[in-house]
Amino acid sequence: MEALLKHMVDITCQRDHALLDSSVASALHELVGAEQVRVHELFRFRNELFMRPRAWIRDGKVVSAGESAGEQAGESAADYPVLLECMRQRATSAEEVDATGRHTLWLPIWLNDKVSTCLQVIADRPYPVETRHMIEGILAVYRNFQNILDYSERDSLTGLLNRKTFDEKFSRMLAAAQPDNQQDRPERRCQQSGTVGHWLAVCDIDHFKRVNDQFGHLYGDEVLILVANLLRSSFRAQDRVFRFGGEEFVVLLRSTTLEDARKIFDRFRRNVEQHDFPQVGKVSVSVGFASISTESPVVILGHADQALYYAKANGRNQVCFYDELVQRGELRSEVSNDTVEFF
Ligand SMILES: Nc1nc2c(ncn2[C@@H]2O[C@H](COP(=O)(O)OP(=O)(O)OP(=O)(O)O)[C@@H](O)[C@H]2O)c(=O)[nH]1
């Protein structure tokens, strides 16, 4: 009882998804006596379901993948038919026994009819009824806390990450980038089109005021929701998409070359251009992006913003890259106060 309470206190004091994953893995490992506990992220890629571990047990201790979880390719969930069948039935658990007699418990976490997290608990013997009840209780607390964390991190209209979470996600992305020496003159490295880097884009709906004025705020809100959906479907699970307020969105694009970053941002722009918005018809977006260097988030955001203003001032419905505009002499950045000047 004392151990259970200690773990409950540990789970409920977390204000961060990675720490919450670690504390639930630790609780299940110790309280259930499981030999392995994995917390998997589930995601779709080209209509196929994949999973990759965010936290697991190694040498009796919890290991967390942190932000680098997104860098891993993941395994196809098709290799785990018991889990797939469990999800198809919208069940909360399924047990299987392998040839060596190990018992695996699959525990998908249902939030608003969707599963983006699944726990896998492995033990060398069956789970007694009391243990199953205890696991259910721990998972109910875990699910509630995931819900609370999601609620505080997300914009209520679009469900995208909110501005409040930007600094933290940005710092984590930089920290995850450091082992491959991204700090080694990152600006130069990222400007070479063949070198992998990280990118920040500011995306803004063109003439959005006209949408509100012509069709009313309810249709304006619907456009925001649909653009948010197009953002979600245009970027990968490891990228991060934020609503910064109004009709402005920020994207953190991970581990890709300049050439691919340009293609990916332009694909999003085209997806919006080609979409038929109910009643409103056609809508376009302008995008400004910059390489993520060791500069502060404010400076990098400022660069992307300058490129966005350039895109707006030069016809809209286009993607502009800050470094290229500076190199071409189209944009001059005053480092001292980070203001923009057009030539
Ligand atoms: N419907 C709706 N409108 C919003 C929301 N937040 C901000 N807006 C509106 O977004 C509009 C933004 O207008 P502007 O900043 O003038 O920009 P714009 O009309 O998009 O013009 P450009 O950016 O120059 O292409 C304003 O009319 C705001 O009232 C929201 O949550 N819902």
Coordinates of C-alpha atoms and ligand atoms in Angstrom, one line a residue:
M1 CA 0.0 0.0 0.0
E2 CA 2.8 2.4 1.0
A3 CA 4.6 1.7 -2.3
L4 CA 1.5 2.2 -4.3
L5 CA 0.9 5.6 -2.6
K6 CA 4.5 6.6 -3.2
H7 CA 4.1 5.9 -7.0
M8 CA 0.7 7.6 -7.2
V9 CA 2.3 10.7 -5.6
D10 CA 5.2 10.5 -8.1
I11 CA 2.8 10.1 -11.1
T12 CA 0.5 12.9 -10.1
C13 CA 3.3 15.5 -9.4
Q14 CA 4.5 15.3 -13.1
R15 CA 3.9 18.3 -15.3
D16 CA 5.7 16.9 -18.3
H17 CA 4.8 14.1 -20.7
A18 CA 8.2 12.4 -20.7
L19 CA 8.4 12.4 -16.9
L20 CA 4.8 11.1 -16.6
D21 CA 5.8 8.2 -19.0
S22 CA 8.8 7.4 -16.9
S23 CA 6.9 7.5 -13.6
V24 CA 4.1 5.1 -14.9
A25 CA 6.8 2.7 -16.3
S26 CA 8.6 2.7 -13.0
A27 CA 5.3 2.1 -11.0
L28 CA 4.3 -0.8 -13.2
H29 CA 7.8 -2.3 -13.1
E30 CA 8.0 -2.2 -9.3
L31 CA 4.4 -2.9 -8.3
V32 CA 3.6 -5.6 -10.8
G33 CA 7.1 -7.2 -10.7
A34 CA 7.2 -6.9 -14.5
E35 CA 10.5 -7.8 -16.2
Q36 CA 9.8 -5.2 -18.9
V37 CA 7.5 -2.2 -19.3
R38 CA 7.5 -0.1 -22.5
V39 CA 5.5 3.1 -23.1
H40 CA 5.0 3.3 -26.9
E41 CA 4.0 6.2 -29.0
L42 CA 1.6 5.1 -31.8
F43 CA 1.5 7.1 -35.0
R44 CA 0.3 6.7 -38.6
F45 CA 2.5 7.0 -41.6
R46 CA 1.1 6.5 -45.1
N47 CA -2.0 5.0 -43.6
E48 CA 0.0 2.3 -41.7
L49 CA 0.1 2.3 -37.9
F50 CA 3.6 2.4 -36.3
M51 CA 4.9 2.3 -32.8
R52 CA 8.1 3.5 -31.1
P53 CA 9.2 3.4 -27.5
R54 CA 9.2 6.6 -25.4
A55 CA 10.2 5.0 -22.1
W56 CA 11.3 1.5 -21.1
I57 CA 13.2 -0.5 -18.4
R58 CA 17.0 -1.1 -18.8
D59 CA 19.0 -2.8 -16.0
G60 CA 16.1 -2.3 -13.6
K61 CA 15.9 1.5 -14.3
V62 CA 13.6 3.6 -16.5
V63 CA 15.1 5.0 -19.7
S64 CA 13.4 7.8 -21.5
A65 CA 13.9 8.5 -25.2
G66 CA 13.0 12.2 -24.6
E67 CA 12.8 14.3 -27.7
S68 CA 15.0 12.0 -29.7
A69 CA 12.1 9.5 -29.7
G70 CA 10.8 11.3 -32.8
E71 CA 14.0 10.5 -34.6
Q72 CA 13.5 6.8 -34.4
A73 CA 11.8 5.1 -37.4
G74 CA 9.5 2.9 -35.3
E75 CA 8.1 -0.6 -35.9
S76 CA 5.0 -1.6 -37.8
A77 CA 2.1 -2.4 -35.4
A78 CA 1.2 -5.1 -37.9
D79 CA 3.8 -7.2 -36.2
Y80 CA 1.6 -7.2 -33.1
P81 CA -1.7 -8.7 -34.1
V82 CA -3.0 -9.0 -30.5
L83 CA -2.6 -5.3 -30.0
L84 CA -4.2 -4.5 -33.3
E85 CA -7.2 -6.7 -32.5
C86 CA -7.5 -5.1 -29.0
M87 CA -7.7 -1.7 -30.6
R88 CA -10.1 -2.8 -33.3
Q89 CA -12.4 -4.0 -30.5
R90 CA -11.8 -0.7 -28.7
A91 CA -10.7 -2.7 -25.6
T92 CA -8.4 -1.3 -22.9
S93 CA -6.3 -4.4 -22.5
A94 CA -5.3 -7.7 -24.2
E95 CA -3.0 -10.5 -23.0
E96 CA -0.8 -12.9 -25.0
V97 CA 1.6 -15.7 -24.0
D98 CA 4.6 -16.4 -26.2
A99 CA 6.3 -19.7 -26.8
T100 CA 8.7 -19.2 -23.9
G101 CA 5.8 -18.7 -21.5
R102 CA 6.2 -14.9 -21.1
H103 CA 2.9 -13.0 -20.6
T104 CA 2.6 -9.7 -22.5
L105 CA -0.2 -7.3 -21.5
W106 CA -1.1 -4.7 -24.2
L107 CA -2.7 -1.5 -22.7
P108 CA -3.8 1.1 -25.3
I109 CA -4.6 4.5 -23.7
W110 CA -7.9 5.8 -25.2
L111 CA -8.2 9.6 -25.2
N112 CA -11.2 11.1 -27.0
D113 CA -11.7 7.9 -29.0
K114 CA -8.1 7.8 -30.2
V115 CA -5.0 5.9 -29.1
S116 CA -1.6 7.6 -29.4
T117 CA 0.0 5.8 -26.4
C118 CA 0.2 2.1 -25.6
L119 CA 1.8 0.4 -22.7
Q120 CA 3.4 -3.1 -23.0
V121 CA 4.0 -5.0 -19.8
I122 CA 5.9 -8.2 -19.9
A123 CA 6.1 -10.7 -17.0
D124 CA 7.2 -14.4 -16.7
R125 CA 3.9 -15.4 -15.1
P126 CA 0.2 -14.7 -15.5
Y127 CA -1.2 -11.5 -13.9
P128 CA -3.5 -12.3 -10.9
V129 CA -6.8 -10.5 -10.8
E130 CA -5.7 -8.1 -8.0
T131 CA -2.7 -7.2 -10.1
R132 CA -4.9 -6.5 -13.2
H133 CA -7.1 -4.2 -11.0
M134 CA -4.1 -2.4 -9.7
I135 CA -2.8 -1.9 -13.3
E136 CA -6.2 -0.6 -14.4
G137 CA -6.2 1.9 -11.5
I138 CA -2.7 3.2 -12.3
L139 CA -3.6 3.5 -15.9
A140 CA -6.8 5.5 -15.1
V141 CA -4.6 8.0 -13.2
Y142 CA -2.0 8.1 -16.0
R143 CA -4.8 8.7 -18.6
N144 CA -6.3 11.5 -16.5
F145 CA -2.9 13.2 -16.2
Q146 CA -2.2 12.9 -19.9
N147 CA -5.5 14.6 -20.4
I148 CA -4.7 17.4 -18.0
L149 CA -1.2 17.9 -19.6
D150 CA -2.7 18.0 -23.1
Y151 CA -5.3 20.5 -22.0
S152 CA -2.7 22.9 -20.6
E153 CA -0.4 22.5 -23.7
R154 CA -3.0 22.8 -26.4
D155 CA -5.0 25.6 -28.1
S156 CA -8.7 25.0 -27.5
L157 CA -9.9 25.9 -31.0
T158 CA -7.5 23.9 -33.1
G159 CA -6.0 21.3 -30.7
L160 CA -2.5 22.3 -31.8
L161 CA 0.3 23.0 -29.2
N162 CA -0.1 26.5 -27.8
R163 CA 2.4 29.3 -27.6
K164 CA 3.1 28.7 -23.9
T165 CA 4.8 25.4 -24.7
F166 CA 6.9 26.7 -27.6
D167 CA 10.1 27.6 -25.6
E168 CA 10.2 24.3 -23.9
K169 CA 9.7 22.2 -27.1
F170 CA 12.2 24.4 -28.9
S171 CA 14.9 23.9 -26.2
R172 CA 14.3 20.2 -26.2
M173 CA 14.7 20.1 -30.0
L174 CA 18.0 21.9 -29.7
A175 CA 19.1 19.6 -26.9
A176 CA 18.2 16.5 -29.0
A177 CA 20.2 18.0 -31.9
Q178 CA 23.4 18.5 -29.9
P179 CA 24.9 14.9 -30.0
D180 CA 25.3 15.1 -33.8
N181 CA 27.3 18.3 -33.4
Q182 CA 24.6 20.6 -34.7
Q183 CA 26.2 23.3 -32.6
D184 CA 29.2 23.2 -34.9
R185 CA 28.6 26.4 -36.9
P186 CA 24.9 25.4 -37.5
E187 CA 24.0 28.4 -39.6
R188 CA 26.6 27.4 -42.3
R189 CA 25.8 23.7 -42.0
C190 CA 22.1 24.3 -42.4
Q191 CA 22.5 26.6 -45.4
Q192 CA 24.1 23.9 -47.4
S193 CA 21.2 22.1 -49.1
G194 CA 22.7 18.6 -48.5
T195 CA 23.2 19.0 -44.8
V196 CA 20.6 17.9 -42.3
G197 CA 19.4 20.6 -40.0
H198 CA 16.3 21.8 -38.1
W199 CA 14.0 24.6 -39.4
L200 CA 11.5 27.0 -37.9
A201 CA 8.6 28.3 -40.1
V202 CA 6.0 31.0 -39.4
C203 CA 2.8 30.4 -41.4
D204 CA 0.1 33.0 -41.7
I205 CA -3.3 32.8 -43.5
D206 CA -3.5 35.5 -46.3
H207 CA -6.2 38.2 -46.0
F208 CA -7.8 36.4 -43.1
K209 CA -9.5 39.6 -42.0
R210 CA -11.5 39.4 -45.2
V211 CA -12.7 35.9 -44.4
N212 CA -14.1 37.1 -41.0
D213 CA -15.5 40.3 -42.5
Q214 CA -17.2 38.5 -45.5
F215 CA -18.4 35.3 -43.9
G216 CA -18.3 36.0 -40.1
H217 CA -16.2 34.7 -37.3
L218 CA -17.8 31.2 -37.2
Y219 CA -16.5 30.5 -40.8
G220 CA -13.3 32.2 -39.8
D221 CA -12.9 29.7 -37.0
E222 CA -13.7 26.8 -39.3
V223 CA -10.9 28.0 -41.7
L224 CA -8.5 28.0 -38.7
I225 CA -9.5 24.5 -37.7
L226 CA -9.2 23.2 -41.3
V227 CA -5.8 24.9 -41.8
A228 CA -4.7 23.3 -38.5
N229 CA -5.8 19.9 -39.9
L230 CA -3.8 20.5 -43.1
L231 CA -0.8 21.4 -40.9
R232 CA -1.1 18.2 -39.0
S233 CA -1.3 16.1 -42.1
S234 CA 1.5 17.9 -43.9
F235 CA 4.2 17.4 -41.3
R236 CA 5.6 14.3 -39.6
A237 CA 4.9 13.1 -36.1
Q238 CA 8.3 14.2 -34.9
D239 CA 7.8 17.8 -36.1
R240 CA 6.0 20.2 -33.9
V241 CA 3.1 22.5 -34.9
F242 CA 1.9 25.4 -32.7
R243 CA -0.9 28.0 -33.0
F244 CA 0.8 31.2 -32.0
G245 CA -2.4 33.1 -31.8
G246 CA -4.9 34.5 -34.4
E247 CA -4.1 33.1 -37.8
E248 CA -0.4 32.6 -37.2
F249 CA 1.1 29.1 -36.8
V250 CA 4.7 28.0 -36.1
V251 CA 6.3 24.8 -37.3
L252 CA 9.5 23.2 -36.0
L253 CA 10.7 20.8 -38.7
R254 CA 13.3 18.3 -37.6
S255 CA 16.3 16.7 -39.2
T256 CA 16.0 17.5 -42.8
T257 CA 18.0 19.1 -45.6
L258 CA 17.3 22.7 -46.8
E259 CA 16.0 21.3 -50.1
D260 CA 13.6 19.0 -48.4
A261 CA 12.5 21.7 -45.9
R262 CA 11.6 24.0 -48.8
K263 CA 9.7 21.1 -50.5
I264 CA 7.8 20.2 -47.3
F265 CA 6.8 23.8 -46.5
D266 CA 5.7 24.3 -50.1
R267 CA 3.7 21.1 -50.0
F268 CA 1.8 22.5 -47.1
R269 CA 1.2 25.8 -48.9
R270 CA -0.1 23.9 -51.9
N271 CA -2.3 21.7 -49.7
V272 CA -4.0 24.8 -48.4
E273 CA -4.2 26.4 -51.9
Q274 CA -5.9 23.3 -53.3
H275 CA -8.3 22.8 -50.4
D276 CA -12.0 23.8 -50.9
F277 CA -13.0 25.5 -47.7
P278 CA -16.8 25.2 -47.1
Q279 CA -18.6 28.5 -48.1
V280 CA -15.3 30.5 -48.0
G281 CA -13.8 28.7 -51.1
K282 CA -10.1 29.3 -51.7
V283 CA -7.6 30.4 -49.0
S284 CA -3.9 30.7 -49.2
V285 CA -1.0 30.9 -46.7
S286 CA 2.4 32.7 -46.7
V287 CA 5.3 31.0 -45.0
G288 CA 8.7 32.4 -43.8
F289 CA 11.3 30.0 -42.5
A290 CA 14.8 30.1 -41.0
S291 CA 17.4 27.6 -39.9
I292 CA 17.5 26.7 -36.3
S293 CA 20.9 27.7 -35.1
T294 CA 22.3 28.2 -31.6
E295 CA 20.7 31.7 -31.5
S296 CA 17.9 32.3 -29.1
P297 CA 14.3 31.2 -30.0
V298 CA 13.4 34.9 -30.2
V299 CA 16.1 35.7 -32.8
I300 CA 15.2 32.7 -34.9
L301 CA 11.5 33.5 -34.7
G302 CA 12.4 37.0 -35.8
H303 CA 14.3 35.7 -38.8
A304 CA 11.3 33.5 -39.9
D305 CA 9.0 36.5 -39.3
Q306 CA 11.1 38.7 -41.5
A307 CA 10.9 36.2 -44.3
L308 CA 7.1 35.9 -43.7
Y309 CA 6.7 39.7 -44.0
Y310 CA 8.7 39.6 -47.2
A311 CA 6.4 36.9 -48.6
K312 CA 3.4 39.0 -47.6
A313 CA 4.8 42.2 -49.1
N314 CA 5.7 40.4 -52.4
G315 CA 2.5 38.7 -53.5
R316 CA 1.6 36.3 -50.6
N317 CA 0.9 32.5 -51.2
Q318 CA 4.6 31.7 -51.2
V319 CA 7.4 30.2 -49.1
C320 CA 10.5 32.4 -48.4
F321 CA 13.7 31.4 -46.7
Y322 CA 15.4 34.1 -44.5
D323 CA 19.1 33.2 -45.2
E324 CA 18.4 33.2 -49.0
L325 CA 16.7 36.6 -48.8
V326 CA 19.6 38.1 -46.9
Q327 CA 22.1 36.5 -49.3
R328 CA 20.2 37.9 -52.3
G329 CA 20.3 41.3 -50.7
E330 CA 16.5 41.4 -50.5
L331 CA 16.4 41.6 -46.8
R332 CA 18.7 43.3 -44.4
S333 CA 18.7 42.2 -40.8
E334 CA 19.8 44.8 -38.2
V335 CA 21.2 42.5 -35.6
S336 CA 21.1 45.1 -32.8
N337 CA 17.4 45.5 -32.7
D338 CA 16.3 42.7 -35.1
T339 CA 14.2 45.0 -37.2
V340 CA 13.5 44.3 -40.9
E341 CA 14.2 46.5 -43.9
F342 CA 13.1 45.7 -47.5
F343 CA 15.2 47.1 -50.3
Ligands
LIG1 N1 -12.4 33.9 -36.7 C1 -11.3 34.2 -36.0 N2 -10.5 35.3 -36.3 C2 -9.4 35.6 -35.6 C3 -9.0 34.8 -34.5 N3 -7.9 35.4 -34.1 C4 -7.6 36.5 -34.8 N4 -8.5 36.6 -35.8 C5 -8.7 37.7 -36.8 O1 -7.6 37.5 -37.8 C6 -7.5 38.7 -38.5 C7 -6.1 39.0 -38.9 O2 -6.0 40.1 -39.7 P1 -4.7 40.8 -40.2 O3 -3.7 40.7 -39.1 O4 -5.1 42.2 -40.6 O5 -4.1 40.0 -41.4 P2 -4.8 39.5 -42.7 O6 -6.1 40.0 -43.0 O7 -4.7 38.0 -42.6 O8 -3.8 40.0 -43.8 P3 -2.4 39.5 -44.2 O9 -1.8 38.7 -43.0 O10 -1.6 40.8 -44.5 O11 -2.5 38.7 -45.4 C8 -8.2 39.8 -37.7 O12 -9.4 40.2 -38.3 C9 -8.5 39.1 -36.4 O13 -9.7 39.5 -35.8 C10 -9.8 33.7 -34.2 O14 -9.5 32.9 -33.2 N5 -10.9 33.4 -34.9

